Structures are given as structure tokens and as C-alpha cells.
């Protein structure tokens, strides 16, 4: 880690690369954007709750895997986080913790631009403009909005409604070709593409229309207690997820108690969602196909699977947590990473925002 003096050994990226699914388009077609050296990526995580193995398998590991091939911008979306009430001190601390975890998972701030959204004012600026191109009906259809407004019925604010438009601004500002995310963000990506096409249809080719990059295995990790709903880092019940910073004993306990059905035989069957989820986590963590994992449990039961899965997760998390402890101890180093990241992000996005302003007929600054 150049900026703070830490060494951040990389996770082996290669095995992750074949796990991606790019919305039905060829990657080569994306490498032709005329004014750029490398194709680019933008993705983000909300600094809320505790980063889970779901966030890692759905998003972070692909961020790491893709960082050398693409010009990458990875953002902690603190503006998005305040759509739900946050404790200021906790939010600030969590931003550092998430950044340290990004780096502990293998993101290298010398290669990837790591920053917080509130440091880069162009995000909010473009978001306002995109608001004027978004229809009420489109925003109302967003399932995340519907789900969050029922969960936070005491605070259904306009920010919550507008959330996907700010996300579209995050992506379009960087002319991102690819957006590595879990499956739950697919609908937001679709809106982003629609907004880009709508704007381009009126003003010419201003925005790059981005593709989602969704892993084949791990795009939707389910809750350990209710395998029909998504594992969420903000779930109040911490037995529903494995956090990247969970102690080994906590991991063992949570996996042991994970809900499965009454069967015995280890097979991958979507009508047995608890077992299917554990097998998915195992396959994605070990970097092996699900069939290989299933094959190893012929004649064995759920108990063996759970025990070995817990150990696989513990072993996977051990070096991440070790690196994390070193990195988080250097808060000034982390602050330098963010300052450097914000400067790079601002430099990258100003010309695009100027093009948008010009297209709209604003007087140039
Ligand atoms: P957030 O913070 O909810 O989640 C961060 C990333 O983790 C993925 N993810 C999962 N993947 C697999 N299984 C799960 N159970 C699981 N839970 C979460 C998410 O799909 C996501 O990739 N709106 C975004 C943040 C955002 C963003 C952006 C993303 C803001 N601007 C621009 C991409 C590009 C969100 O709430 O992610």
C-alpha cells in the first residue's frame, strides 16, 4: 500500500475471473470507448452495518479480481448511507473500517481509486441533473425502495426515493464500462442504463452505457436463519450473517446453527434453499465448483458439511483479519488514501460533468 506504507498482499484473483456474468454482452465490445486508455469500473458499498461474506462474494472479490485489467473507482457511498439515520461517530469510524477491509481483501490504493462519496461533489451535482430525467413511476418501481420504505416506515424520506438516481450518477460520472455488483443491484443498473440512453438520445453520446458484472456463484448469498431472504449487513440479528470481522468461534456457531431442512443427503437442490446456500458459500469461498463440493460429501451428512464449511471460512478470514488489524491501526494512512482517492475521483469526473453542463446549455464556468 503505497500511500500509508502498509504492504497489502493480494488475494489470488485469477479464479474469480471466470465467475462473472456480464449482462449478455461481450467484454470486447466494451473496450472500444474512444477517449480512454483502459476500460473502467465503478462500484460502491454503503458504509452501514457490518461487511459480510455476502458483500465479499457478491462484489468485493470481483473488485479485487478486476483491478489490474480496469481503471477502477471504488466508493464508500456515505451520501447513500444517510437515507437511513446514522450515528455520526459510528458512521465516521465505519468508513475507515470498511476502507481498511477493502484493502485487507486485496484492493490496492495505488492501483484502484478508493474514496468516499461526500468528498467528491460532482456525484451530488450530476444526481440533481439526472433527477430531471427520471420519471416518478420508474423510481417508484424500485424494489429496494419498496423494501426499505416498509422497513423504515417512520422515515420514508426523499433521499430514500432518490437513492437509485444518485447511484446512476456515481456510475455515469466515471463513464464506467462495468459495474461489479451482487444480484440485488441489477434493477438499479437497469435504471442507470435507461437514464444514460435517454440522455444520450436527446443530447448525443455523453454517457457510456454500463454493463453489470454479476458473479455466477455468490451473487445472492442468503440469510443463515431464513434462506429465502438475502443476507444483509444491516440485519439486527447478527446470527443471520457471517461478518468479515467475525471471530472464529462466532463463525463456527453461526454456521452450525444455520437453518437447513430435515433431509440428510448433501445435494444441490434449489427447493432446499438452506443447504443450497451453504453449498454456494462453500463453493465460492473455496473457489471450486458446487458439484466438486457435493461430491466430497457423498455418504456424509449436514453436520460434516457445516463443520468443514465453518473451518473453510475461518481459514479464509484469518489472513484478511490479520491484514485488517495492521491497516486499521494507521488512521492517518487511511485518511491519506481517501484524500488521494478524492483528488483522483474529482479530476476524473470534472470533464464529464462539464460535458453534461455544455450539453444542457449551461454557461461554461
Ligand atoms: P450494498 O452496500 O447494499 O452492498 C454492497 C455490494 O454487496 C452486494 N451484496 C450481496 N451480494 C451477494 N449476496 C448478498 N447477500 C449481498 N448483499 C449485498 C451488493 O449487490 C453490492 O454489490 N446501492 C448499492 C451501493 C452503491 C453502488 C453504487 C453500487 C451506490 N452507488 C454504484 C454500484 C455502483 C448498495 O446498497 O450496496
CSV table of C-alpha atoms and ligand atoms in Angstrom, one decimal:
chain,number,residue,atom,x,y,z
A,1,UNK,CA,0.0,0.0,0.0
A,2,UNK,CA,1.9,2.9,-1.3
A,3,UNK,CA,0.0,5.7,0.4
A,4,UNK,CA,0.2,4.6,4.0
A,5,UNK,CA,3.3,2.4,3.9
A,6,UNK,CA,1.5,-0.9,4.5
A,7,UNK,CA,2.0,-3.9,2.4
A,8,UNK,CA,-1.3,-5.4,1.3
A,9,UNK,CA,-0.7,-8.8,-0.2
A,10,UNK,CA,-3.2,-9.5,-2.9
A,11,UNK,CA,-5.7,-12.3,-2.8
A,12,UNK,CA,-5.2,-14.7,-5.7
A,13,UNK,CA,-7.5,-13.1,-8.3
A,14,UNK,CA,-7.5,-15.5,-11.2
A,15,UNK,CA,-10.0,-18.0,-10.0
A,16,UNK,CA,-12.6,-15.3,-9.5
A,17,UNK,CA,-12.4,-14.0,-13.1
A,18,UNK,CA,-14.4,-16.8,-14.7
A,19,UNK,CA,-17.2,-16.4,-12.2
A,20,UNK,CA,-18.6,-13.2,-13.7
A,21,UNK,CA,-21.6,-12.8,-15.8
A,22,UNK,CA,-21.7,-9.6,-17.9
A,23,UNK,CA,-25.3,-8.8,-18.8
A,24,UNK,CA,-25.3,-10.8,-22.0
A,25,UNK,CA,-22.8,-8.6,-23.9
A,26,UNK,CA,-19.2,-9.3,-24.9
A,27,UNK,CA,-16.4,-7.8,-22.9
A,28,UNK,CA,-14.6,-6.9,-26.1
A,29,UNK,CA,-17.4,-4.7,-27.2
A,30,UNK,CA,-16.9,-2.6,-24.1
A,31,UNK,CA,-13.2,-1.9,-24.7
A,32,UNK,CA,-13.8,0.5,-27.6
A,33,UNK,CA,-14.9,3.6,-25.7
A,34,UNK,CA,-12.8,6.1,-27.7
A,35,UNK,CA,-11.4,8.5,-25.2
A,36,UNK,CA,-10.0,6.1,-22.6
A,37,UNK,CA,-6.8,4.0,-22.2
A,38,UNK,CA,-8.3,1.2,-20.1
A,39,UNK,CA,-12.0,0.3,-19.7
A,40,UNK,CA,-13.2,1.5,-16.4
A,41,UNK,CA,-15.1,0.2,-13.4
A,42,UNK,CA,-17.1,1.9,-10.7
A,43,UNK,CA,-18.7,0.2,-7.8
A,44,UNK,CA,-19.7,1.1,-4.3
A,45,UNK,CA,-20.8,-0.2,-0.9
A,46,UNK,CA,-22.8,1.6,1.7
A,47,UNK,CA,-20.9,2.1,5.0
A,48,UNK,CA,-23.8,0.6,7.0
A,49,UNK,CA,-23.9,-2.4,9.3
A,50,UNK,CA,-21.0,-4.9,9.1
A,51,UNK,CA,-19.4,-6.1,5.9
A,52,UNK,CA,-20.5,-9.7,5.3
A,53,UNK,CA,-19.3,-12.7,3.4
A,54,UNK,CA,-22.3,-11.9,1.1
A,55,UNK,CA,-20.8,-8.5,0.2
A,56,UNK,CA,-17.4,-10.1,-0.3
A,57,UNK,CA,-18.7,-12.9,-2.6
A,58,UNK,CA,-21.2,-10.8,-4.4
A,59,UNK,CA,-19.0,-7.7,-5.0
A,60,UNK,CA,-15.6,-7.2,-3.3
A,61,UNK,CA,-13.8,-10.3,-4.6
A,62,UNK,CA,-14.6,-9.3,-8.1
A,63,UNK,CA,-13.4,-5.7,-7.4
A,64,UNK,CA,-10.1,-7.2,-6.4
A,65,UNK,CA,-10.0,-9.7,-9.4
A,66,UNK,CA,-10.7,-6.9,-11.9
A,67,UNK,CA,-8.5,-4.2,-10.5
A,68,UNK,CA,-5.4,-4.8,-12.8
A,69,UNK,CA,-7.3,-5.0,-16.0
A,70,UNK,CA,-9.6,-2.0,-15.5
A,71,UNK,CA,-9.2,1.6,-14.3
A,72,UNK,CA,-11.2,1.1,-11.0
A,73,UNK,CA,-13.0,3.5,-8.8
A,74,UNK,CA,-14.4,2.1,-5.6
A,75,UNK,CA,-16.5,4.3,-3.4
A,76,UNK,CA,-17.9,4.3,0.1
A,77,UNK,CA,-21.3,5.8,-0.5
A,78,UNK,CA,-21.8,7.8,2.7
A,79,UNK,CA,-24.4,10.0,1.0
A,80,UNK,CA,-26.5,6.9,0.3
A,81,UNK,CA,-26.0,5.7,3.9
A,82,UNK,CA,-27.7,8.8,5.4
A,83,UNK,CA,-31.0,7.8,3.7
A,84,UNK,CA,-31.3,5.8,6.9
A,85,UNK,CA,-30.5,7.6,10.2
A,86,UNK,CA,-26.8,7.1,11.2
A,87,UNK,CA,-24.9,7.8,14.4
A,88,UNK,CA,-22.3,10.4,13.3
A,89,UNK,CA,-19.4,8.9,15.2
A,90,UNK,CA,-20.2,5.4,14.2
A,91,UNK,CA,-20.5,6.4,10.5
A,92,UNK,CA,-17.1,8.1,10.5
A,93,UNK,CA,-15.5,5.1,12.2
A,94,UNK,CA,-17.2,2.6,9.9
A,95,UNK,CA,-15.9,4.4,6.8
A,96,UNK,CA,-12.4,3.8,8.0
A,97,UNK,CA,-13.2,0.2,8.9
A,98,UNK,CA,-14.7,-0.5,5.5
A,99,UNK,CA,-11.8,1.1,3.8
A,100,UNK,CA,-9.3,-1.0,5.8
A,101,UNK,CA,-11.4,-4.1,5.0
A,102,UNK,CA,-11.3,-3.2,1.3
A,103,UNK,CA,-7.5,-3.1,1.5
A,104,UNK,CA,-7.3,-6.2,3.7
A,105,UNK,CA,-9.3,-8.1,1.0
A,106,UNK,CA,-6.7,-7.1,-1.6
A,107,UNK,CA,-7.7,-3.7,-3.0
A,108,UNK,CA,-4.5,-1.7,-3.6
A,109,UNK,CA,-5.0,2.1,-3.4
A,110,UNK,CA,-2.0,2.6,-5.7
A,111,UNK,CA,-3.9,0.7,-8.4
A,112,UNK,CA,-7.6,1.4,-7.6
A,113,UNK,CA,-9.0,4.7,-6.6
A,114,UNK,CA,-10.6,4.4,-3.2
A,115,UNK,CA,-12.7,7.3,-1.8
A,116,UNK,CA,-15.8,8.5,0.0
A,117,UNK,CA,-18.7,9.9,-2.0
A,118,UNK,CA,-19.1,13.0,0.1
A,119,UNK,CA,-15.6,14.1,-0.7
A,120,UNK,CA,-16.4,14.3,-4.4
A,121,UNK,CA,-19.1,16.9,-5.0
A,122,UNK,CA,-19.7,16.0,-8.7
A,123,UNK,CA,-21.7,13.0,-7.6
A,124,UNK,CA,-24.4,15.1,-6.0
A,125,UNK,CA,-24.2,17.6,-8.8
A,126,UNK,CA,-24.9,15.0,-11.5
A,127,UNK,CA,-27.5,13.4,-9.4
A,128,UNK,CA,-29.6,16.6,-9.4
A,129,UNK,CA,-29.4,16.7,-13.2
A,130,UNK,CA,-30.4,13.1,-13.6
A,131,UNK,CA,-33.4,13.7,-11.3
A,132,UNK,CA,-34.8,15.9,-14.0
A,133,UNK,CA,-34.6,12.9,-16.4
A,134,UNK,CA,-36.1,10.3,-14.1
A,135,UNK,CA,-39.8,9.6,-14.0
A,136,UNK,CA,-41.7,9.2,-10.7
A,137,UNK,CA,-43.1,5.9,-11.9
A,138,UNK,CA,-39.6,4.5,-12.6
A,139,UNK,CA,-38.3,5.4,-9.2
A,140,UNK,CA,-41.5,4.0,-7.5
A,141,UNK,CA,-40.9,0.6,-9.2
A,142,UNK,CA,-37.6,0.1,-7.5
A,143,UNK,CA,-37.9,-3.0,-5.2
A,144,UNK,CA,-35.1,-1.7,-2.9
A,145,UNK,CA,-37.1,1.5,-2.3
A,146,UNK,CA,-40.3,-0.5,-1.6
A,147,UNK,CA,-38.4,-2.9,0.8
A,148,UNK,CA,-36.6,-0.1,2.6
A,149,UNK,CA,-39.6,2.1,3.0
A,150,UNK,CA,-41.5,-0.8,4.6
A,151,UNK,CA,-38.5,-1.4,6.9
A,152,UNK,CA,-38.1,2.2,7.8
A,153,UNK,CA,-41.7,3.3,7.7
A,154,UNK,CA,-41.0,6.1,10.3
A,155,UNK,CA,-38.6,7.8,7.9
A,156,UNK,CA,-39.6,7.4,4.3
A,157,UNK,CA,-37.5,10.4,3.1
A,158,UNK,CA,-37.0,11.8,-0.4
A,159,UNK,CA,-33.3,10.6,-0.3
A,160,UNK,CA,-34.5,7.0,0.0
A,161,UNK,CA,-36.7,7.5,-3.1
A,162,UNK,CA,-33.9,9.3,-4.9
A,163,UNK,CA,-31.3,6.7,-4.0
A,164,UNK,CA,-31.1,4.9,-7.3
A,165,UNK,CA,-30.6,8.2,-9.2
A,166,UNK,CA,-27.6,9.1,-7.1
A,167,UNK,CA,-26.3,5.6,-7.8
A,168,UNK,CA,-26.8,6.2,-11.5
A,169,UNK,CA,-24.8,9.4,-11.1
A,170,UNK,CA,-22.0,7.5,-9.3
A,171,UNK,CA,-21.7,5.2,-12.3
A,172,UNK,CA,-22.2,7.5,-15.2
A,173,UNK,CA,-19.8,10.2,-13.9
A,174,UNK,CA,-16.9,7.8,-14.4
A,175,UNK,CA,-18.1,6.6,-17.8
A,176,UNK,CA,-17.9,3.1,-16.2
A,177,UNK,CA,-18.0,0.2,-18.6
A,178,UNK,CA,-18.5,-2.4,-16.0
A,179,UNK,CA,-20.2,-2.4,-12.6
A,180,UNK,CA,-19.4,-5.4,-10.4
A,181,UNK,CA,-22.3,-5.9,-8.0
A,182,UNK,CA,-24.5,-8.6,-6.4
A,183,UNK,CA,-27.8,-9.6,-8.0
A,184,UNK,CA,-29.9,-7.2,-5.8
A,185,UNK,CA,-28.4,-4.2,-7.7
A,186,UNK,CA,-29.5,-5.4,-11.1
A,187,UNK,CA,-32.6,-3.3,-11.2
A,188,UNK,CA,-30.7,-0.2,-10.3
A,189,UNK,CA,-28.2,-0.9,-13.1
A,190,UNK,CA,-31.2,-1.2,-15.5
A,191,UNK,CA,-32.4,2.3,-14.4
A,192,UNK,CA,-28.9,3.6,-14.9
A,193,UNK,CA,-28.7,2.3,-18.4
A,194,UNK,CA,-32.1,3.7,-19.2
A,195,UNK,CA,-31.1,7.2,-17.9
A,196,UNK,CA,-27.9,7.1,-19.9
A,197,UNK,CA,-29.7,6.1,-23.1
A,198,UNK,CA,-32.5,8.7,-22.5
A,199,UNK,CA,-30.0,11.5,-22.0
A,200,UNK,CA,-27.8,10.3,-25.0
A,201,UNK,CA,-31.0,10.1,-27.1
A,202,UNK,CA,-31.6,13.8,-26.5
A,203,UNK,CA,-28.1,15.3,-26.3
A,204,UNK,CA,-25.8,12.9,-28.2
A,205,UNK,CA,-23.2,10.4,-26.9
A,206,UNK,CA,-22.4,11.9,-23.5
A,207,UNK,CA,-22.7,8.9,-21.2
A,208,UNK,CA,-21.2,5.4,-21.5
A,209,UNK,CA,-24.0,2.8,-21.1
A,210,UNK,CA,-22.6,0.5,-18.3
A,211,UNK,CA,-22.9,-3.3,-18.0
A,212,UNK,CA,-23.5,-5.1,-14.7
A,213,UNK,CA,-20.9,-7.7,-13.8
A,214,UNK,CA,-22.6,-10.3,-11.6
A,215,UNK,CA,-20.8,-13.4,-10.4
A,216,UNK,CA,-22.2,-16.8,-11.5
A,217,UNK,CA,-21.8,-18.2,-8.0
A,218,UNK,CA,-22.3,-15.9,-4.9
A,219,UNK,CA,-24.4,-13.2,-6.5
A,220,UNK,CA,-27.1,-13.7,-3.9
A,221,UNK,CA,-26.0,-15.2,-0.6
A,222,UNK,CA,-29.0,-15.8,1.7
A,223,UNK,CA,-29.6,-15.3,5.4
A,224,UNK,CA,-28.3,-18.1,7.6
A,225,UNK,CA,-31.6,-18.1,9.5
A,226,UNK,CA,-34.0,-17.5,6.7
A,227,UNK,CA,-32.6,-18.9,3.4
A,228,UNK,CA,-35.5,-17.3,1.5
A,229,UNK,CA,-34.3,-13.8,2.2
A,230,UNK,CA,-31.0,-12.1,1.3
A,231,UNK,CA,-28.1,-12.0,3.8
A,232,UNK,CA,-28.0,-8.3,4.8
A,233,UNK,CA,-25.2,-6.5,6.6
A,234,UNK,CA,-27.7,-4.3,8.4
A,235,UNK,CA,-29.8,-7.2,9.8
A,236,UNK,CA,-30.4,-6.6,13.5
A,237,UNK,CA,-29.9,-10.3,14.2
A,238,UNK,CA,-26.2,-11.0,13.7
A,239,UNK,CA,-26.8,-14.7,13.5
A,240,UNK,CA,-28.2,-14.2,10.0
A,241,UNK,CA,-24.8,-13.4,8.5
A,242,UNK,CA,-21.0,-14.1,8.8
A,243,UNK,CA,-19.2,-10.8,9.1
A,244,UNK,CA,-15.7,-10.5,7.6
A,245,UNK,CA,-14.5,-9.5,11.1
A,246,UNK,CA,-16.3,-12.3,13.0
A,247,UNK,CA,-14.1,-14.3,15.4
A,248,UNK,CA,-13.6,-18.0,14.6
A,249,UNK,CA,-15.9,-19.1,17.4
A,250,UNK,CA,-18.7,-16.8,16.1
A,251,UNK,CA,-18.3,-18.2,12.6
A,252,UNK,CA,-18.5,-21.8,13.9
A,253,UNK,CA,-21.5,-21.1,16.0
A,254,UNK,CA,-23.4,-19.3,13.2
A,255,UNK,CA,-22.7,-22.0,10.6
A,256,UNK,CA,-23.6,-24.7,13.0
A,257,UNK,CA,-27.0,-23.1,13.7
A,258,UNK,CA,-27.7,-22.2,10.0
A,259,UNK,CA,-31.1,-23.3,9.0
A,260,UNK,CA,-31.3,-26.3,6.8
A,261,UNK,CA,-34.1,-28.7,6.0
A,262,UNK,CA,-34.8,-32.1,7.7
A,263,UNK,CA,-33.0,-34.1,5.0
A,264,UNK,CA,-29.7,-35.9,5.3
A,265,UNK,CA,-28.1,-36.3,1.9
A,266,UNK,CA,-25.9,-33.4,0.7
A,267,UNK,CA,-27.2,-32.5,-2.8
A,268,UNK,CA,-27.6,-29.2,-4.5
A,269,UNK,CA,-31.3,-28.6,-4.9
A,270,UNK,CA,-32.9,-25.2,-5.0
A,271,UNK,CA,-36.0,-26.4,-3.3
A,272,UNK,CA,-33.7,-26.9,-0.3
A,273,UNK,CA,-32.6,-23.3,0.0
A,274,UNK,CA,-30.7,-23.5,3.3
A,275,UNK,CA,-28.5,-26.3,2.1
A,276,UNK,CA,-28.1,-24.7,-1.4
A,277,UNK,CA,-27.0,-21.5,0.3
A,278,UNK,CA,-24.3,-23.3,2.4
A,279,UNK,CA,-23.0,-25.1,-0.7
A,280,UNK,CA,-22.9,-21.8,-2.6
A,281,UNK,CA,-20.9,-20.2,0.2
A,282,UNK,CA,-18.6,-23.2,0.3
A,283,UNK,CA,-18.0,-23.3,-3.5
A,284,UNK,CA,-17.4,-19.5,-3.7
A,285,UNK,CA,-15.1,-19.4,-0.7
A,286,UNK,CA,-13.1,-22.4,-1.8
A,287,UNK,CA,-13.1,-21.4,-5.5
A,288,UNK,CA,-14.4,-24.8,-6.5
A,289,UNK,CA,-17.5,-25.8,-8.5
A,290,UNK,CA,-20.5,-26.7,-6.4
A,291,UNK,CA,-20.5,-30.3,-7.9
A,292,UNK,CA,-17.0,-30.8,-6.6
A,293,UNK,CA,-18.1,-29.8,-3.1
A,294,UNK,CA,-21.2,-32.0,-3.3
A,295,UNK,CA,-19.1,-35.0,-4.5
A,296,UNK,CA,-16.9,-34.8,-1.3
A,297,UNK,CA,-20.0,-35.3,0.9
A,298,UNK,CA,-21.3,-38.5,-0.6
A,299,UNK,CA,-22.3,-40.7,2.3
A,300,UNK,CA,-21.7,-37.9,4.8
A,301,UNK,CA,-24.3,-35.7,6.4
A,302,UNK,CA,-25.1,-32.0,7.0
A,303,UNK,CA,-23.1,-32.0,10.3
A,304,UNK,CA,-19.8,-32.8,8.4
A,305,UNK,CA,-20.6,-30.2,5.7
A,306,UNK,CA,-21.2,-27.5,8.3
A,307,UNK,CA,-18.1,-28.3,10.3
A,308,UNK,CA,-15.9,-28.2,7.2
A,309,UNK,CA,-17.6,-25.1,5.8
A,310,UNK,CA,-17.0,-23.2,9.1
A,311,UNK,CA,-13.3,-24.2,9.0
A,312,UNK,CA,-13.0,-23.1,5.4
A,313,UNK,CA,-14.5,-19.7,6.2
A,314,UNK,CA,-12.3,-19.3,9.3
A,315,UNK,CA,-9.2,-20.1,7.3
A,316,UNK,CA,-10.3,-17.7,4.6
A,317,UNK,CA,-10.9,-14.9,7.0
A,318,UNK,CA,-7.8,-15.4,9.1
A,319,UNK,CA,-5.3,-13.6,6.8
A,320,UNK,CA,-7.9,-10.9,5.9
A,321,UNK,CA,-8.4,-10.1,9.6
A,322,UNK,CA,-4.6,-10.1,10.2
A,323,UNK,CA,-4.0,-7.5,7.5
A,324,UNK,CA,-7.1,-5.6,8.7
A,325,UNK,CA,-5.6,-5.2,12.1
A,326,UNK,CA,-2.4,-3.6,10.7
A,327,UNK,CA,-4.2,-1.4,8.3
A,328,UNK,CA,-6.8,0.0,10.7
A,329,UNK,CA,-4.1,0.9,13.2
A,330,UNK,CA,-2.9,3.6,10.9
A,331,UNK,CA,-5.7,6.0,10.6
A,332,UNK,CA,-3.6,8.9,9.2
A,333,UNK,CA,-2.5,6.5,6.4
A,334,UNK,CA,-6.2,5.7,5.7
A,335,UNK,CA,-7.0,9.4,5.7
A,336,UNK,CA,-4.3,9.9,3.1
A,337,UNK,CA,-5.7,7.1,0.9
A,338,UNK,CA,-9.1,8.9,1.0
A,339,UNK,CA,-7.6,12.3,0.2
A,340,UNK,CA,-5.6,10.9,-2.7
A,341,UNK,CA,-8.7,9.0,-3.9
A,342,UNK,CA,-10.9,12.0,-3.7
A,343,UNK,CA,-8.5,14.1,-5.7
A,344,UNK,CA,-8.2,11.4,-8.4
A,345,UNK,CA,-12.0,10.9,-8.5
A,346,UNK,CA,-12.6,14.7,-8.8
A,347,UNK,CA,-10.1,15.0,-11.6
A,348,UNK,CA,-11.7,12.1,-13.4
A,349,UNK,CA,-15.3,13.4,-13.1
A,350,UNK,CA,-15.0,17.1,-13.7
A,351,UNK,CA,-14.6,16.9,-17.5
A,352,UNK,CA,-17.7,14.6,-17.8
A,353,UNK,CA,-19.8,17.0,-15.7
A,354,UNK,CA,-18.6,19.9,-17.9
A,355,UNK,CA,-19.7,18.0,-20.9
A,356,UNK,CA,-23.1,17.4,-19.4
A,357,UNK,CA,-23.4,21.1,-18.5
A,358,UNK,CA,-22.4,22.1,-22.0
A,359,UNK,CA,-25.0,19.7,-23.5
A,360,UNK,CA,-27.7,21.2,-21.3
A,361,UNK,CA,-26.8,24.7,-22.4
A,362,UNK,CA,-25.3,25.9,-19.0
A,363,UNK,CA,-22.8,28.8,-19.4
A,364,UNK,CA,-19.3,27.3,-19.1
A,365,UNK,CA,-17.6,28.1,-15.7
B,1,LIG,P1,-24.8,-2.5,-0.5
B,1,LIG,O1,-24.0,-1.7,0.4
B,1,LIG,O2,-26.1,-3.0,-0.1
B,1,LIG,O3,-24.0,-3.8,-0.9
B,1,LIG,C1,-22.7,-3.7,-1.5
B,1,LIG,C2,-22.5,-4.8,-2.5
B,1,LIG,O4,-22.6,-6.1,-2.0
B,1,LIG,C3,-23.6,-6.8,-2.7
B,1,LIG,N1,-24.4,-7.7,-1.8
B,1,LIG,C4,-24.5,-9.0,-2.0
B,1,LIG,N2,-24.0,-9.9,-2.8
B,1,LIG,C5,-24.3,-11.2,-2.7
B,1,LIG,N3,-25.1,-11.6,-1.7
B,1,LIG,C6,-25.7,-10.8,-0.8
B,1,LIG,N4,-26.4,-11.2,0.2
B,1,LIG,C7,-25.4,-9.4,-0.9
B,1,LIG,N5,-25.7,-8.3,-0.1
B,1,LIG,C8,-25.1,-7.3,-0.8
B,1,LIG,C9,-24.5,-5.8,-3.4
B,1,LIG,O5,-25.1,-6.3,-4.5
B,1,LIG,C10,-23.4,-4.7,-3.7
B,1,LIG,O6,-22.8,-5.0,-4.9
B,1,LIG,N6,-26.7,0.6,-3.9
B,1,LIG,C11,-25.5,-0.1,-3.5
B,1,LIG,C12,-24.3,0.8,-3.3
B,1,LIG,C13,-24.0,1.7,-4.5
B,1,LIG,C14,-23.4,1.3,-5.7
B,1,LIG,C15,-23.2,2.5,-6.4
B,1,LIG,C16,-23.1,0.1,-6.2
B,1,LIG,C17,-24.1,3.0,-4.5
B,1,LIG,N7,-23.7,3.5,-5.7
B,1,LIG,C18,-22.7,2.5,-7.7
B,1,LIG,C19,-22.5,0.0,-7.5
B,1,LIG,C20,-22.3,1.2,-8.2
B,1,LIG,C21,-25.8,-0.8,-2.2
B,1,LIG,O7,-26.7,-0.5,-1.5
B,1,LIG,O8,-24.9,-1.8,-1.9
